[in-house]
Amino acid sequence: MGKTQKKKNLSDKVRKTKTSTEVKNNPFEVKINKQKFNILGRKTKHDRGLPGVSRSKAIKKRRETLLQEYKQKDKSRAFIDKRFAEYDTRLAPEEKMMKRFALERQRTYEKKDIYNLNEDEELTHYGQSLADIEKLIDNPDSESDTEDKGILSAEFTAGAHFGGGGGLLRKKVSSEEQAHEEDEEKKPKSRKELIEDLIVKSKKEKYERQTQREKATELTLKLDNDWKEIQALLAHKTPKSERNNKEEAKSKQEDYDIIVRELGFEMKAKPSDRLKTEQELAKEERERLQKLEADRLRRMRGEDPENETCKKPDHISADDLNDGFILDKSDKQTLMYKDGKFMIEGEQCEDEELEAEDEESENQEEDSNEEGDADSSDADEDIGGGGDSDDAENSEASDGSESEDNHSDLNSDSGNEGKEAVAKEKSEQKVKVKEQVLSEEEKKAMTEAAKSELPFTFPAPETLNDLKSLLVDYSAEKQCVIIERILKCNHPSLAAGNKVKLEKLFSFLFEYVGELATGQPPGFRCIDMMVPHLYNLCQMFPDSASSHIQSVLKNSTHKIDQMVETKGRGTLPGLETIVYLKITAALYPTSDFRHPVVTPALVHMSQIITKCSVGTLQDVATGLIICCLFLEYVSLSQRFVPEVINFLLGVLHLAVPNTENLGYTLVPPFRCSGRASELLLIKDKAALDSWEMKPVSLSAVIRVEEEDELGQNHFRLSCVALSLDLIKRCIVLYGSLPAFHEIMQPIRTLISQHLPMDQFPQQLQKLSQEVLKDIESKPRLYNGLVFEKKKPVPLKLYTPKIKEVLDFGRKRGGSRQERERMRLVHKHKREFKAAIREIRRDNQFLARHRLAETLNKDSERKRKVKDLFNSLSAQEGEWKSLKKKKLKG
């Protein structure tokens, strides 16, 4: 029988209905979403909400779905057959097996094996592993190898190792001995007997194998000998085609083997040393220069550098006597055997040296004896009767010496030894004296050479005079070496104050270059060699270098302004300013639209050729050089410089004889008439024939006023040629400008109408014609003025414009497809955010559930532990009470 259902009371119904109505009517549970503006006709869906009710519904739904899935996780109540294609009747059994094998192989090579470079596969060559070939491991190819290595055969191990020794008795025997063996088998053998039988059998098998191997070697030798005897009879020459084919096949087979062996011995890649930093390189270079300077000073003092570099003991022993003795070589002497006698290595060296000295002395004695014999023969020819008396004396002396020799042999031996020792000491003293004399001469030469050398280390100069004192007595090459060594010894990474020193060095070197330009004669070669060092310093300290150059340009500009204010005109600067401007173009980029150094230099050059008056040939040459610098500055940017065009026009005007009805306008500092208006006119016709076209040099600018009349006329013609050449460069630069012909109109008028080309040399006439031809060849690039085209304004219409509005309050515009795409994008974004929010809440719900489970487990464990402690304490109390009773009883 089933359970009787419990009847619901009326109070339950009332309670349920009461709670629902209470929630709906409770003002604290209702959330009102206020709107900024009330819009007529808009239906609001979410103006009111019940967050508590919605939250409880979401929790209840998660308990019914997500919590149940979490509890059923990693639990299965049914067996699922996951074999591949087990119930697929369309596949044959072989295909199933092949696919299952493929899947199994695929499972082995999962993500963990993505970097496995086929290490499990073994590559072979002619049946041998390549790894074994590289390791030079030979596979055993016969039983003899296994025996030599101490390995027993497979048959022997199969019969003896696992049978307890019984396998030794399983050999086939004859029928007569079978009965006897059966009786013996019944008798149990001891362990010692079994081991002895095992040893005997192994020795027997080894002997049999050895005899077989010897027989095989004898047979192979016999076959080789027989083959050598028969080979001569069977010798025949193979055809050439067959030999070529065999050689090709052999070479093809050997190529692969050679490549494999080369790969085995190929050099492996080794890591190289890291690149050193700039600070480390600077430190090493300074140490090298300091060491060289110390050696130079030591040589200059006449000291021997070898004495300073001798080895000194790093560790002082407790038995050291402090007598300055250093053991450079080991005192151990090796015993040697030579010519049947025992000798010591040191004595052998001494004997060899003595032998060499004896040979030299003998050679010298032989030479002296030959000379003496020649002298004696000459003397005998001169004096005839002196030979008999000498012979008599010699005979007497020989008799006496023989008698003495007969008395004692020992005395003669000791005398000979003493003479040899004295001769040796004398020769050593002579060698020492020669060495001393040579060393003194060498020391003098060494000190003189060291004094003439440049020092390897230099301090950074603190003032311009210090720099001059370092450089003034040396050539241009040595000055560059000195600057280079100053930079290396005072690198900013080596000390804290080196940066300030090198910043000062740039300013000193810049001013020193200006002084070289004003010298007599100017040191242009030294200036060219100093520019790379200025560039390196400018790259190291750009801020200080730019500020110094700016200050130099500012001072020069201020001087010109003061002269214009006081005298009404300025004078062209000297060579030092030209050198400064030239170096500025080498140190900084001149193509920038605005540059902190180049832009002031351009302004300064424009001030020079517009405010400074031109009254001498030197001024003309200086202005033309400034124009050359101007064109060099703007060669990349192609910036239009009207000052250059006006100055070149004025220079050509100085060569015009007639200054009336010009047809062009001159710009200051040039005037139509005046003291210097005919500065380039040539009155001596003889100078035209002897003139040659040459470039104007900077050194010629200074010597212009010192030259004679012929030289000055040549210089005038050179200035005109230079002006025409600069005009050609301007044509190339500004030929693409729309107003090019208007810009060049005054110059074209001057050259074609006023310049007396008939009175100039043929080279200048040709150059002027080229200039006119280049000007006329340039096309006119400008167009006529046209009104700006405007879009026609439509007539005003009074028809209202209707636009379809899909979403009020949303951005409108674009086509229908674009609005539909935007709507879908917005919807996708909204759904994406909602999904992320739900996932986050699911994770929070699961985290709360896991925390509750852990808390319940901890509380249950604590409760059980507490119960155990209570039971143990009760047992302890009972045991103590029983113990007390026993003690009382």
mmCIF file of N, CA and C in Angstrom, residues 140-154 209:
data_model
loop_
_atom_site.group_PDB
_atom_site.id
_atom_site.type_symbol
_atom_site.label_atom_id
_atom_site.label_comp_id
_atom_site.label_asym_id
_atom_site.label_seq_id
_atom_site.Cartn_x
_atom_site.Cartn_y
_atom_site.Cartn_z
ATOM 1 N N PRO A 140 78.882 -8.054 -33.699
ATOM 2 C CA PRO A 140 79.554 -9.367 -33.711
ATOM 3 C C PRO A 140 78.985 -10.230 -34.836
ATOM 4 N N ASP A 141 79.883 -10.762 -35.667
ATOM 5 C CA ASP A 141 79.448 -11.543 -36.812
ATOM 6 C C ASP A 141 79.832 -13.015 -36.719
ATOM 7 N N SER A 142 80.343 -13.428 -35.628
ATOM 8 C CA SER A 142 80.684 -14.845 -35.491
ATOM 9 C C SER A 142 80.675 -15.230 -34.029
ATOM 10 N N GLU A 143 80.695 -16.504 -33.791
ATOM 11 C CA GLU A 143 80.682 -16.994 -32.414
ATOM 12 C C GLU A 143 82.006 -16.737 -31.721
ATOM 13 N N SER A 144 83.054 -16.568 -32.542
ATOM 14 C CA SER A 144 84.367 -16.324 -31.933
ATOM 15 C C SER A 144 84.377 -14.997 -31.186
ATOM 16 N N ASP A 145 83.669 -13.996 -31.751
ATOM 17 C CA ASP A 145 83.628 -12.693 -31.071
ATOM 18 C C ASP A 145 82.936 -12.797 -29.727
ATOM 19 N N THR A 146 81.849 -13.530 -29.715
ATOM 20 C CA THR A 146 81.140 -13.687 -28.437
ATOM 21 C C THR A 146 81.991 -14.431 -27.430
ATOM 22 N N GLU A 147 82.770 -15.377 -27.934
ATOM 23 C CA GLU A 147 83.618 -16.122 -27.010
ATOM 24 C C GLU A 147 84.745 -15.260 -26.474
ATOM 25 N N ASP A 148 85.300 -14.428 -27.406
ATOM 26 C CA ASP A 148 86.386 -13.547 -26.961
ATOM 27 C C ASP A 148 85.899 -12.554 -25.930
ATOM 28 N N LYS A 149 84.649 -12.137 -26.069
ATOM 29 C CA LYS A 149 84.108 -11.162 -25.124
ATOM 30 C C LYS A 149 83.622 -11.811 -23.836
ATOM 31 N N GLY A 150 83.754 -13.094 -23.732
ATOM 32 C CA GLY A 150 83.331 -13.761 -22.507
ATOM 33 C C GLY A 150 81.871 -14.085 -22.466
ATOM 34 N N ILE A 151 81.190 -14.196 -23.628
ATOM 35 C CA ILE A 151 79.753 -14.473 -23.672
ATOM 36 C C ILE A 151 79.554 -15.922 -24.064
ATOM 37 N N LEU A 152 78.714 -16.627 -23.342
ATOM 38 C CA LEU A 152 78.423 -18.032 -23.651
ATOM 39 C C LEU A 152 77.422 -18.119 -24.774
ATOM 40 N N SER A 153 77.409 -19.227 -25.459
ATOM 41 C CA SER A 153 76.497 -19.414 -26.592
ATOM 42 C C SER A 153 75.071 -19.587 -26.110
ATOM 43 N N ALA A 154 74.136 -19.377 -27.061
ATOM 44 C CA ALA A 154 72.714 -19.451 -26.704
ATOM 45 C C ALA A 154 72.308 -20.879 -26.332
ATOM 46 N N ARG A 209 85.563 -24.893 -30.952
ATOM 47 C CA ARG A 209 85.431 -23.699 -31.787
ATOM 48 C C ARG A 209 86.785 -23.184 -32.251
#
